[in-house]
Amino acid sequence: MARPGSSKREAIVAAAKALLWERGYEATSPRDVLDRSGAGQGSLYHHFSGKREVAAAALAEMAEEEIAAIDRLFAPDSPPLDRVHAYLTRERQALRGCRLARLANEAAMEEPALREPVAAYLGHIQASLRASLEEAKAAGSLLPGIEPAALAAALLAIVEGGYVLARVHWDADAMRAAIDGGVQLLAAISRPQP
């Protein structure tokens, strides 16, 4: 339901954000969004031309929120490998899946307006990982031969793949095992610091 004082548009987008994470794009109907938001059909079509536009607005907001959370994890006031470790071990709801990348296997990803916020979010994580790993490499904290770009991609894949494993097995421990593997990998390629 809409918060007191919030606009119908905000309520519609908030409902769409919740439903996209719970059900995905294809299993969410405009009627579901209306029911969850408490808005009428006239409000929906006053603010949006259809389901795709509601979802695009919701995904854009979700990406903004998640990118802000990533930026807090990668704040430069901690050592670079600590930032990477913080990303790997942050609190996650494994069985719900990644808030944005959960949609990656849906046909909706063929739509640029829906794909771009998801790609921007994952790209931001990968760039943050890469920058921290490059900083660690420059400081001599990584073993020789480690390529930050490839390692960043692998660590992102471990986390996103962990969500997939958790959902497929319906067991949050499956994601924890993947994350533990990522943490072990990071420790194995790190040089002990004096």
Short mmCIF file of N, CA and C in Angstrom, two decimals:
data_model
loop_
_atom_site.label_atom_id
_atom_site.label_comp_id
_atom_site.label_asym_id
_atom_site.label_seq_id
_atom_site.Cartn_x
_atom_site.Cartn_y
_atom_site.Cartn_z
N MET A 1 0.84 -1.19 0.00
CA MET A 1 0.00 0.00 0.00
C MET A 1 0.88 1.24 0.00
N ALA A 2 0.31 2.34 -0.47
CA ALA A 2 1.04 3.60 -0.54
C ALA A 2 1.27 4.15 0.86
N ARG A 3 2.42 4.74 1.07
CA ARG A 3 2.70 5.42 2.34
C ARG A 3 1.90 6.71 2.36
N PRO A 4 1.46 7.16 3.54
CA PRO A 4 0.77 8.44 3.60
C PRO A 4 1.66 9.54 3.04
N GLY A 5 1.09 10.37 2.21
CA GLY A 5 1.83 11.48 1.63
C GLY A 5 2.61 11.12 0.38
N SER A 6 2.68 9.84 0.01
CA SER A 6 3.44 9.49 -1.19
C SER A 6 2.52 9.58 -2.40
N SER A 7 3.11 9.77 -3.53
CA SER A 7 2.31 9.86 -4.75
C SER A 7 1.93 8.47 -5.24
N LYS A 8 0.92 8.44 -6.07
CA LYS A 8 0.51 7.16 -6.67
C LYS A 8 1.66 6.59 -7.51
N ARG A 9 2.39 7.47 -8.20
CA ARG A 9 3.51 6.99 -9.01
C ARG A 9 4.53 6.27 -8.13
N GLU A 10 4.88 6.89 -6.98
CA GLU A 10 5.83 6.26 -6.07
C GLU A 10 5.31 4.91 -5.57
N ALA A 11 4.00 4.85 -5.27
CA ALA A 11 3.42 3.61 -4.78
C ALA A 11 3.46 2.53 -5.86
N ILE A 12 3.19 2.92 -7.10
CA ILE A 12 3.22 1.97 -8.21
C ILE A 12 4.63 1.43 -8.41
N VAL A 13 5.62 2.33 -8.39
CA VAL A 13 7.01 1.91 -8.58
C VAL A 13 7.47 1.04 -7.41
N ALA A 14 7.10 1.41 -6.20
CA ALA A 14 7.48 0.59 -5.03
C ALA A 14 6.87 -0.81 -5.13
N ALA A 15 5.63 -0.88 -5.55
CA ALA A 15 4.98 -2.19 -5.71
C ALA A 15 5.68 -3.00 -6.79
N ALA A 16 6.02 -2.36 -7.90
CA ALA A 16 6.70 -3.06 -8.99
C ALA A 16 8.08 -3.55 -8.54
N LYS A 17 8.79 -2.75 -7.76
CA LYS A 17 10.10 -3.18 -7.27
C LYS A 17 9.98 -4.45 -6.42
N ALA A 18 9.00 -4.46 -5.54
CA ALA A 18 8.81 -5.63 -4.68
C ALA A 18 8.42 -6.85 -5.51
N LEU A 19 7.51 -6.67 -6.43
CA LEU A 19 7.03 -7.80 -7.23
C LEU A 19 8.10 -8.33 -8.19
N LEU A 20 8.89 -7.46 -8.77
CA LEU A 20 9.95 -7.92 -9.66
C LEU A 20 10.94 -8.80 -8.91
N TRP A 21 11.25 -8.44 -7.68
CA TRP A 21 12.18 -9.25 -6.90
C TRP A 21 11.51 -10.56 -6.46
N GLU A 22 10.25 -10.49 -6.09
CA GLU A 22 9.55 -11.69 -5.63
C GLU A 22 9.24 -12.67 -6.77
N ARG A 23 8.76 -12.14 -7.91
CA ARG A 23 8.20 -12.99 -8.96
C ARG A 23 8.92 -12.92 -10.29
N GLY A 24 9.66 -11.84 -10.51
CA GLY A 24 10.24 -11.62 -11.82
C GLY A 24 9.29 -10.82 -12.70
N TYR A 25 9.75 -10.49 -13.88
CA TYR A 25 8.97 -9.66 -14.80
C TYR A 25 7.79 -10.42 -15.40
N GLU A 26 8.08 -11.59 -15.92
CA GLU A 26 7.05 -12.31 -16.66
C GLU A 26 5.89 -12.77 -15.78
N ALA A 27 6.13 -13.02 -14.51
CA ALA A 27 5.08 -13.48 -13.60
C ALA A 27 4.37 -12.33 -12.88
N THR A 28 4.71 -11.11 -13.23
CA THR A 28 4.08 -9.94 -12.62
C THR A 28 3.19 -9.27 -13.65
N SER A 29 1.95 -9.06 -13.29
CA SER A 29 1.01 -8.40 -14.20
C SER A 29 0.74 -6.97 -13.73
N PRO A 30 0.26 -6.12 -14.61
CA PRO A 30 -0.15 -4.78 -14.18
C PRO A 30 -1.18 -4.85 -13.05
N ARG A 31 -2.07 -5.84 -13.10
CA ARG A 31 -3.08 -6.00 -12.03
C ARG A 31 -2.39 -6.27 -10.70
N ASP A 32 -1.33 -7.08 -10.70
CA ASP A 32 -0.58 -7.34 -9.47
C ASP A 32 -0.01 -6.04 -8.90
N VAL A 33 0.53 -5.21 -9.78
CA VAL A 33 1.11 -3.94 -9.36
C VAL A 33 0.03 -3.04 -8.78
N LEU A 34 -1.11 -2.98 -9.43
CA LEU A 34 -2.21 -2.16 -8.93
C LEU A 34 -2.69 -2.67 -7.57
N ASP A 35 -2.87 -3.96 -7.45
CA ASP A 35 -3.32 -4.53 -6.18
C ASP A 35 -2.34 -4.24 -5.05
N ARG A 36 -1.05 -4.40 -5.32
CA ARG A 36 -0.03 -4.18 -4.30
C ARG A 36 0.09 -2.70 -3.94
N SER A 37 -0.06 -1.82 -4.92
CA SER A 37 0.15 -0.38 -4.69
C SER A 37 -1.08 0.33 -4.15
N GLY A 38 -2.24 -0.25 -4.37
CA GLY A 38 -3.47 0.43 -3.98
C GLY A 38 -3.88 1.51 -4.97
N ALA A 39 -3.21 1.59 -6.08
CA ALA A 39 -3.53 2.59 -7.11
C ALA A 39 -4.58 2.03 -8.05
N GLY A 40 -5.26 2.93 -8.70
CA GLY A 40 -6.24 2.53 -9.70
C GLY A 40 -5.61 2.45 -11.07
N GLN A 41 -6.33 1.81 -11.99
CA GLN A 41 -5.82 1.65 -13.34
C GLN A 41 -5.54 3.00 -14.00
N GLY A 42 -6.38 3.99 -13.70
CA GLY A 42 -6.17 5.33 -14.26
C GLY A 42 -4.84 5.92 -13.83
N SER A 43 -4.46 5.68 -12.56
CA SER A 43 -3.18 6.18 -12.06
C SER A 43 -2.02 5.52 -12.77
N LEU A 44 -2.13 4.20 -12.98
CA LEU A 44 -1.06 3.48 -13.66
C LEU A 44 -0.84 4.07 -15.04
N TYR A 45 -1.92 4.23 -15.80
CA TYR A 45 -1.77 4.68 -17.19
C TYR A 45 -1.61 6.20 -17.30
N HIS A 46 -1.83 6.91 -16.20
CA HIS A 46 -1.50 8.34 -16.18
C HIS A 46 0.02 8.52 -16.12
N HIS A 47 0.67 7.65 -15.36
CA HIS A 47 2.12 7.78 -15.16
C HIS A 47 2.95 6.93 -16.11
N PHE A 48 2.40 5.83 -16.61
CA PHE A 48 3.16 4.89 -17.43
C PHE A 48 2.30 4.42 -18.60
N SER A 49 2.94 4.10 -19.70
CA SER A 49 2.17 3.62 -20.85
C SER A 49 1.90 2.12 -20.79
N GLY A 50 2.56 1.40 -19.87
CA GLY A 50 2.31 -0.03 -19.76
C GLY A 50 3.28 -0.70 -18.80
N LYS A 51 3.20 -2.02 -18.77
CA LYS A 51 3.99 -2.84 -17.85
C LYS A 51 5.49 -2.62 -18.04
N ARG A 52 5.94 -2.57 -19.27
CA ARG A 52 7.38 -2.43 -19.52
C ARG A 52 7.91 -1.12 -18.93
N GLU A 53 7.15 -0.05 -19.06
CA GLU A 53 7.60 1.25 -18.55
C GLU A 53 7.60 1.28 -17.02
N VAL A 54 6.61 0.63 -16.41
CA VAL A 54 6.61 0.53 -14.95
C VAL A 54 7.83 -0.26 -14.49
N ALA A 55 8.09 -1.39 -15.14
CA ALA A 55 9.23 -2.22 -14.77
C ALA A 55 10.55 -1.48 -15.00
N ALA A 56 10.65 -0.74 -16.09
CA ALA A 56 11.88 0.01 -16.36
C ALA A 56 12.14 1.04 -15.27
N ALA A 57 11.09 1.74 -14.84
CA ALA A 57 11.24 2.73 -13.77
C ALA A 57 11.63 2.04 -12.46
N ALA A 58 11.00 0.91 -12.18
CA ALA A 58 11.32 0.17 -10.95
C ALA A 58 12.76 -0.34 -10.98
N LEU A 59 13.17 -0.91 -12.10
CA LEU A 59 14.54 -1.43 -12.21
C LEU A 59 15.57 -0.31 -12.12
N ALA A 60 15.27 0.84 -12.70
CA ALA A 60 16.19 1.98 -12.60
C ALA A 60 16.38 2.40 -11.15
N GLU A 61 15.29 2.45 -10.39
CA GLU A 61 15.39 2.80 -8.96
C GLU A 61 16.13 1.72 -8.19
N MET A 62 15.84 0.47 -8.49
CA MET A 62 16.52 -0.63 -7.80
C MET A 62 18.02 -0.57 -8.07
N ALA A 63 18.39 -0.30 -9.32
CA ALA A 63 19.81 -0.22 -9.66
C ALA A 63 20.47 0.93 -8.89
N GLU A 64 19.81 2.07 -8.82
CA GLU A 64 20.35 3.21 -8.06
C GLU A 64 20.57 2.83 -6.60
N GLU A 65 19.59 2.19 -6.00
CA GLU A 65 19.68 1.80 -4.59
C GLU A 65 20.82 0.81 -4.37
N GLU A 66 20.91 -0.17 -5.23
CA GLU A 66 21.94 -1.20 -5.07
C GLU A 66 23.33 -0.65 -5.37
N ILE A 67 23.44 0.24 -6.34
CA ILE A 67 24.74 0.86 -6.64
C ILE A 67 25.20 1.69 -5.45
N ALA A 68 24.28 2.39 -4.79
CA ALA A 68 24.64 3.16 -3.59
C ALA A 68 25.17 2.23 -2.50
N ALA A 69 24.55 1.06 -2.35
CA ALA A 69 25.02 0.10 -1.35
C ALA A 69 26.42 -0.42 -1.71
N ILE A 70 26.65 -0.66 -2.99
CA ILE A 70 27.98 -1.10 -3.44
C ILE A 70 29.01 -0.02 -3.18
N ASP A 71 28.65 1.22 -3.45
CA ASP A 71 29.58 2.33 -3.20
C ASP A 71 29.96 2.44 -1.73
N ARG A 72 29.02 2.13 -0.85
CA ARG A 72 29.35 2.15 0.58
C ARG A 72 30.34 1.03 0.91
N LEU A 73 30.16 -0.14 0.31
CA LEU A 73 31.08 -1.26 0.56
C LEU A 73 32.49 -0.96 0.04
N PHE A 74 32.56 -0.25 -1.07
CA PHE A 74 33.85 0.01 -1.71
C PHE A 74 34.39 1.41 -1.39
N ALA A 75 33.94 1.99 -0.30
CA ALA A 75 34.45 3.30 0.11
C ALA A 75 35.96 3.19 0.31
N PRO A 76 36.71 4.19 -0.15
CA PRO A 76 38.18 4.09 -0.13
C PRO A 76 38.82 4.21 1.25
N ASP A 77 38.02 4.24 2.31
CA ASP A 77 38.62 4.39 3.64
C ASP A 77 39.06 3.05 4.25
N SER A 78 38.96 1.97 3.51
CA SER A 78 39.46 0.68 3.99
C SER A 78 40.40 0.09 2.94
N PRO A 79 41.27 -0.83 3.35
CA PRO A 79 42.20 -1.44 2.39
C PRO A 79 41.44 -2.13 1.26
N PRO A 80 42.02 -2.15 0.06
CA PRO A 80 41.30 -2.67 -1.10
C PRO A 80 40.83 -4.11 -0.98
N LEU A 81 41.63 -5.00 -0.42
CA LEU A 81 41.19 -6.38 -0.30
C LEU A 81 40.12 -6.55 0.78
N ASP A 82 40.12 -5.65 1.77
CA ASP A 82 39.03 -5.66 2.75
C ASP A 82 37.71 -5.29 2.08
N ARG A 83 37.75 -4.36 1.12
CA ARG A 83 36.54 -3.98 0.38
C ARG A 83 36.00 -5.17 -0.40
N VAL A 84 36.91 -5.89 -1.06
CA VAL A 84 36.50 -7.05 -1.84
C VAL A 84 35.90 -8.10 -0.91
N HIS A 85 36.54 -8.33 0.21
CA HIS A 85 36.04 -9.30 1.20
C HIS A 85 34.67 -8.86 1.71
N ALA A 86 34.50 -7.57 1.97
CA ALA A 86 33.20 -7.07 2.44
C ALA A 86 32.11 -7.31 1.40
N TYR A 87 32.44 -7.14 0.13
CA TYR A 87 31.46 -7.42 -0.93
C TYR A 87 31.09 -8.91 -0.93
N LEU A 88 32.09 -9.76 -0.87
CA LEU A 88 31.82 -11.20 -0.90
C LEU A 88 30.94 -11.65 0.27
N THR A 89 31.20 -11.10 1.44
CA THR A 89 30.56 -11.60 2.65
C THR A 89 29.38 -10.77 3.13
N ARG A 90 28.93 -9.81 2.34
CA ARG A 90 27.81 -8.97 2.77
C ARG A 90 26.56 -9.83 2.95
N GLU A 91 25.66 -9.34 3.76
CA GLU A 91 24.39 -10.03 4.01
C GLU A 91 23.59 -10.12 2.71
N ARG A 92 23.09 -11.31 2.41
CA ARG A 92 22.28 -11.53 1.20
C ARG A 92 21.11 -12.43 1.53
N GLN A 93 20.06 -12.28 0.75
CA GLN A 93 18.89 -13.17 0.86
C GLN A 93 18.98 -14.17 -0.28
N ALA A 94 19.74 -15.22 -0.05
CA ALA A 94 20.11 -16.16 -1.11
C ALA A 94 18.90 -16.75 -1.84
N LEU A 95 17.87 -17.10 -1.11
CA LEU A 95 16.74 -17.78 -1.74
C LEU A 95 15.86 -16.82 -2.55
N ARG A 96 15.96 -15.53 -2.29
CA ARG A 96 15.21 -14.57 -3.10
C ARG A 96 15.93 -14.27 -4.40
N GLY A 97 17.21 -14.51 -4.44
CA GLY A 97 17.98 -14.21 -5.64
C GLY A 97 18.46 -12.77 -5.64
N CYS A 98 19.33 -12.48 -6.56
CA CYS A 98 19.84 -11.12 -6.72
C CYS A 98 18.68 -10.21 -7.10
N ARG A 99 18.60 -9.10 -6.46
CA ARG A 99 17.47 -8.19 -6.65
C ARG A 99 17.28 -7.79 -8.11
N LEU A 100 18.35 -7.63 -8.85
CA LEU A 100 18.24 -7.25 -10.25
C LEU A 100 18.58 -8.39 -11.20
N ALA A 101 19.68 -9.06 -10.98
CA ALA A 101 20.12 -10.10 -11.93
C ALA A 101 19.20 -11.31 -11.91
N ARG A 102 18.28 -11.37 -10.96
CA ARG A 102 17.29 -12.44 -10.93
C ARG A 102 16.51 -12.49 -12.24
N LEU A 103 16.44 -11.37 -12.94
CA LEU A 103 15.68 -11.30 -14.19
C LEU A 103 16.50 -11.71 -15.41
N ALA A 104 17.77 -12.00 -15.23
CA ALA A 104 18.69 -12.21 -16.36
C ALA A 104 18.25 -13.30 -17.32
N ASN A 105 17.59 -14.33 -16.85
CA ASN A 105 17.20 -15.43 -17.73
C ASN A 105 15.80 -15.28 -18.30
N GLU A 106 15.17 -14.16 -18.05
CA GLU A 106 13.84 -13.93 -18.61
C GLU A 106 13.97 -13.31 -20.00
N ALA A 107 13.00 -13.57 -20.83
CA ALA A 107 12.98 -12.99 -22.18
C ALA A 107 12.95 -11.47 -22.13
N ALA A 108 12.50 -10.91 -21.02
CA ALA A 108 12.44 -9.46 -20.86
C ALA A 108 13.80 -8.80 -21.02
N MET A 109 14.89 -9.55 -20.81
CA MET A 109 16.23 -8.97 -20.93
C MET A 109 16.57 -8.60 -22.37
N GLU A 110 15.75 -9.03 -23.31
CA GLU A 110 15.95 -8.61 -24.69
C GLU A 110 15.56 -7.15 -24.89
N GLU A 111 14.78 -6.60 -23.97
CA GLU A 111 14.35 -5.21 -24.03
C GLU A 111 15.43 -4.31 -23.43
N PRO A 112 16.02 -3.41 -24.22
CA PRO A 112 17.07 -2.55 -23.67
C PRO A 112 16.66 -1.78 -22.42
N ALA A 113 15.43 -1.31 -22.36
CA ALA A 113 14.99 -0.52 -21.20
C ALA A 113 14.98 -1.35 -19.92
N LEU A 114 14.83 -2.65 -20.04
CA LEU A 114 14.84 -3.52 -18.87
C LEU A 114 16.23 -4.09 -18.60
N ARG A 115 16.98 -4.32 -19.65
CA ARG A 115 18.32 -4.89 -19.51
C ARG A 115 19.32 -3.86 -18.97
N GLU A 116 19.21 -2.62 -19.40
CA GLU A 116 20.24 -1.63 -19.07
C GLU A 116 20.43 -1.38 -17.57
N PRO A 117 19.36 -1.28 -16.76
CA PRO A 117 19.61 -1.10 -15.33
C PRO A 117 20.31 -2.30 -14.69
N VAL A 118 19.95 -3.50 -15.14
CA VAL A 118 20.59 -4.71 -14.62
C VAL A 118 22.06 -4.73 -15.02
N ALA A 119 22.33 -4.43 -16.29
CA ALA A 119 23.71 -4.39 -16.77
C ALA A 119 24.52 -3.31 -16.07
N ALA A 120 23.89 -2.16 -15.82
CA ALA A 120 24.59 -1.07 -15.13
C ALA A 120 24.98 -1.48 -13.72
N TYR A 121 24.06 -2.16 -13.04
CA TYR A 121 24.34 -2.61 -11.67
C TYR A 121 25.49 -3.62 -11.65
N LEU A 122 25.39 -4.66 -12.47
CA LEU A 122 26.45 -5.67 -12.49
C LEU A 122 27.77 -5.07 -12.97
N GLY A 123 27.70 -4.18 -13.95
CA GLY A 123 28.91 -3.51 -14.43
C GLY A 123 29.56 -2.67 -13.35
N HIS A 124 28.74 -2.04 -12.52
CA HIS A 124 29.28 -1.21 -11.43
C HIS A 124 29.98 -2.08 -10.39
N ILE A 125 29.38 -3.22 -10.09
CA ILE A 125 30.05 -4.14 -9.14
C ILE A 125 31.39 -4.59 -9.72
N GLN A 126 31.37 -5.01 -10.97
CA GLN A 126 32.60 -5.51 -11.58
C GLN A 126 33.67 -4.43 -11.63
N ALA A 127 33.28 -3.20 -11.97
CA ALA A 127 34.25 -2.10 -12.00
C ALA A 127 34.79 -1.79 -10.61
N SER A 128 33.94 -1.88 -9.59
CA SER A 128 34.39 -1.63 -8.21
C SER A 128 35.36 -2.71 -7.76
N LEU A 129 35.04 -3.96 -8.08
CA LEU A 129 35.96 -5.06 -7.76
C LEU A 129 37.29 -4.87 -8.48
N ARG A 130 37.21 -4.57 -9.76
CA ARG A 130 38.43 -4.42 -10.56
C ARG A 130 39.30 -3.28 -10.01
N ALA A 131 38.70 -2.15 -9.70
CA ALA A 131 39.47 -1.01 -9.18
C ALA A 131 40.16 -1.38 -7.87
N SER A 132 39.46 -2.06 -6.99
CA SER A 132 40.05 -2.45 -5.71
C SER A 132 41.17 -3.46 -5.92
N LEU A 133 40.95 -4.41 -6.83
CA LEU A 133 41.99 -5.41 -7.11
C LEU A 133 43.20 -4.78 -7.79
N GLU A 134 42.98 -3.80 -8.66
CA GLU A 134 44.11 -3.09 -9.27
C GLU A 134 44.91 -2.33 -8.22
N GLU A 135 44.19 -1.72 -7.29
CA GLU A 135 44.86 -1.02 -6.19
C GLU A 135 45.67 -2.00 -5.34
N ALA A 136 45.09 -3.15 -5.05
CA ALA A 136 45.80 -4.17 -4.27
C ALA A 136 47.03 -4.67 -5.03
N LYS A 137 46.89 -4.87 -6.34
CA LYS A 137 48.02 -5.33 -7.15
C LYS A 137 49.14 -4.28 -7.14
N ALA A 138 48.78 -3.01 -7.30
CA ALA A 138 49.79 -1.94 -7.29
C ALA A 138 50.51 -1.85 -5.95
N ALA A 139 49.81 -2.21 -4.87
CA ALA A 139 50.41 -2.17 -3.53
C ALA A 139 51.20 -3.45 -3.22
N GLY A 140 51.20 -4.41 -4.17
CA GLY A 140 51.91 -5.66 -3.95
C GLY A 140 51.15 -6.65 -3.08
N SER A 141 49.85 -6.47 -2.95
CA SER A 141 49.05 -7.34 -2.08
C SER A 141 48.54 -8.60 -2.78
N LEU A 142 48.74 -8.69 -4.12
CA LEU A 142 48.31 -9.87 -4.86
C LEU A 142 49.52 -10.60 -5.40
N LEU A 143 49.41 -11.89 -5.55
CA LEU A 143 50.50 -12.68 -6.13
C LEU A 143 50.75 -12.24 -7.57
N PRO A 144 51.98 -12.38 -8.05
CA PRO A 144 52.26 -12.01 -9.44
C PRO A 144 51.40 -12.84 -10.39
N GLY A 145 51.06 -12.23 -11.52
CA GLY A 145 50.30 -12.93 -12.55
C GLY A 145 48.79 -12.83 -12.39
N ILE A 146 48.32 -12.28 -11.30
CA ILE A 146 46.88 -12.13 -11.11
C ILE A 146 46.41 -10.93 -11.93
N GLU A 147 45.42 -11.15 -12.76
CA GLU A 147 44.86 -10.08 -13.58
C GLU A 147 43.57 -9.58 -12.91
N PRO A 148 43.56 -8.34 -12.44
CA PRO A 148 42.39 -7.82 -11.73
C PRO A 148 41.08 -7.90 -12.51
N ALA A 149 41.10 -7.64 -13.81
CA ALA A 149 39.85 -7.67 -14.58
C ALA A 149 39.24 -9.07 -14.59
N ALA A 150 40.08 -10.08 -14.82
CA ALA A 150 39.58 -11.45 -14.86
C ALA A 150 39.12 -11.90 -13.48
N LEU A 151 39.87 -11.53 -12.45
CA LEU A 151 39.48 -11.91 -11.09
C LEU A 151 38.18 -11.22 -10.70
N ALA A 152 38.01 -9.97 -11.07
CA ALA A 152 36.76 -9.26 -10.77
C ALA A 152 35.57 -9.98 -11.41
N ALA A 153 35.72 -10.38 -12.66
CA ALA A 153 34.65 -11.11 -13.34
C ALA A 153 34.36 -12.43 -12.63
N ALA A 154 35.41 -13.13 -12.21
CA ALA A 154 35.22 -14.42 -11.53
C ALA A 154 34.52 -14.25 -10.19
N LEU A 155 34.89 -13.23 -9.43
CA LEU A 155 34.26 -13.02 -8.12
C LEU A 155 32.80 -12.63 -8.26
N LEU A 156 32.50 -11.80 -9.25
CA LEU A 156 31.10 -11.46 -9.52
C LEU A 156 30.32 -12.71 -9.91
N ALA A 157 30.92 -13.54 -10.75
CA ALA A 157 30.26 -14.77 -11.17
C ALA A 157 30.04 -15.72 -10.00
N ILE A 158 30.96 -15.75 -9.05
CA ILE A 158 30.79 -16.59 -7.86
C ILE A 158 29.55 -16.15 -7.08
N VAL A 159 29.42 -14.84 -6.87
CA VAL A 159 28.27 -14.34 -6.10
C VAL A 159 26.96 -14.60 -6.85
N GLU A 160 26.91 -14.20 -8.12
CA GLU A 160 25.66 -14.38 -8.87
C GLU A 160 25.35 -15.86 -9.08
N GLY A 161 26.38 -16.66 -9.30
CA GLY A 161 26.18 -18.09 -9.41
C GLY A 161 25.74 -18.70 -8.09
N GLY A 162 26.19 -18.13 -6.99
CA GLY A 162 25.75 -18.58 -5.67
C GLY A 162 24.25 -18.42 -5.50
N TYR A 163 23.72 -17.30 -5.99
CA TYR A 163 22.26 -17.12 -5.96
C TYR A 163 21.56 -18.23 -6.75
N VAL A 164 22.09 -18.53 -7.92
CA VAL A 164 21.49 -19.57 -8.76
C VAL A 164 21.51 -20.91 -8.03
N LEU A 165 22.65 -21.27 -7.46
CA LEU A 165 22.75 -22.53 -6.74
C LEU A 165 21.77 -22.60 -5.57
N ALA A 166 21.67 -21.51 -4.82
CA ALA A 166 20.75 -21.47 -3.68
C ALA A 166 19.31 -21.68 -4.13
N ARG A 167 18.93 -21.01 -5.21
CA ARG A 167 17.54 -21.13 -5.68
C ARG A 167 17.27 -22.50 -6.31
N VAL A 168 18.22 -23.02 -7.04
CA VAL A 168 18.03 -24.33 -7.68
C VAL A 168 17.90 -25.44 -6.62
N HIS A 169 18.71 -25.37 -5.59
CA HIS A 169 18.69 -26.39 -4.54
C HIS A 169 17.77 -26.00 -3.38
N TRP A 170 17.23 -24.80 -3.46
CA TRP A 170 16.40 -24.20 -2.40
C TRP A 170 17.07 -24.40 -1.04
N ASP A 171 18.34 -23.92 -1.03
CA ASP A 171 19.18 -24.09 0.16
C ASP A 171 20.18 -22.94 0.21
N ALA A 172 20.03 -22.07 1.18
CA ALA A 172 20.94 -20.92 1.31
C ALA A 172 22.38 -21.36 1.53
N ASP A 173 22.57 -22.57 2.06
CA ASP A 173 23.94 -23.08 2.28
C ASP A 173 24.70 -23.23 0.96
N ALA A 174 23.97 -23.46 -0.13
CA ALA A 174 24.64 -23.58 -1.44
C ALA A 174 25.32 -22.26 -1.81
N MET A 175 24.68 -21.15 -1.49
CA MET A 175 25.31 -19.86 -1.77
C MET A 175 26.47 -19.62 -0.80
N ARG A 176 26.26 -19.98 0.46
CA ARG A 176 27.35 -19.80 1.43
C ARG A 176 28.59 -20.57 1.00
N ALA A 177 28.41 -21.77 0.45
CA ALA A 177 29.56 -22.56 -0.01
C ALA A 177 30.27 -21.85 -1.16
N ALA A 178 29.51 -21.28 -2.08
CA ALA A 178 30.13 -20.54 -3.19
C ALA A 178 30.90 -19.33 -2.68
N ILE A 179 30.30 -18.60 -1.76
CA ILE A 179 30.96 -17.42 -1.18
C ILE A 179 32.22 -17.84 -0.43
N ASP A 180 32.13 -18.92 0.35
CA ASP A 180 33.32 -19.41 1.05
C ASP A 180 34.44 -19.73 0.06
N GLY A 181 34.07 -20.30 -1.09
CA GLY A 181 35.07 -20.57 -2.13
C GLY A 181 35.69 -19.29 -2.65
N GLY A 182 34.89 -18.25 -2.82
CA GLY A 182 35.41 -16.96 -3.26
C GLY A 182 36.35 -16.35 -2.24
N VAL A 183 35.99 -16.46 -0.97
CA VAL A 183 36.85 -15.94 0.10
C VAL A 183 38.17 -16.72 0.14
N GLN A 184 38.11 -18.04 -0.03
CA GLN A 184 39.33 -18.84 -0.06
C GLN A 184 40.20 -18.48 -1.27
N LEU A 185 39.57 -18.26 -2.40
CA LEU A 185 40.31 -17.84 -3.59
C LEU A 185 41.04 -16.52 -3.34
N LEU A 186 40.32 -15.58 -2.77
CA LEU A 186 40.92 -14.28 -2.48
C LEU A 186 42.11 -14.42 -1.52
N ALA A 187 41.95 -15.25 -0.49
CA ALA A 187 43.05 -15.48 0.46
C ALA A 187 44.23 -16.16 -0.22
N ALA A 188 43.96 -17.09 -1.12
CA ALA A 188 45.03 -17.84 -1.79
C ALA A 188 45.87 -16.99 -2.71
N ILE A 189 45.30 -15.94 -3.27
CA ILE A 189 46.04 -15.11 -4.22
C ILE A 189 46.56 -13.81 -3.59
N SER A 190 46.33 -13.69 -2.29
CA SER A 190 46.80 -12.50 -1.56
C SER A 190 48.15 -12.77 -0.92
N ARG A 191 49.00 -11.74 -0.93
CA ARG A 191 50.29 -11.85 -0.24
C ARG A 191 50.10 -11.41 1.20
N PRO A 192 50.68 -12.14 2.12
CA PRO A 192 50.61 -11.69 3.53
C PRO A 192 51.25 -10.31 3.63
N GLN A 193 50.61 -9.44 4.37
CA GLN A 193 51.12 -8.08 4.54
C GLN A 193 51.94 -8.00 5.83
N PRO A 194 53.06 -7.25 5.77
CA PRO A 194 53.92 -7.15 6.97
C PRO A 194 53.24 -6.43 8.10
#
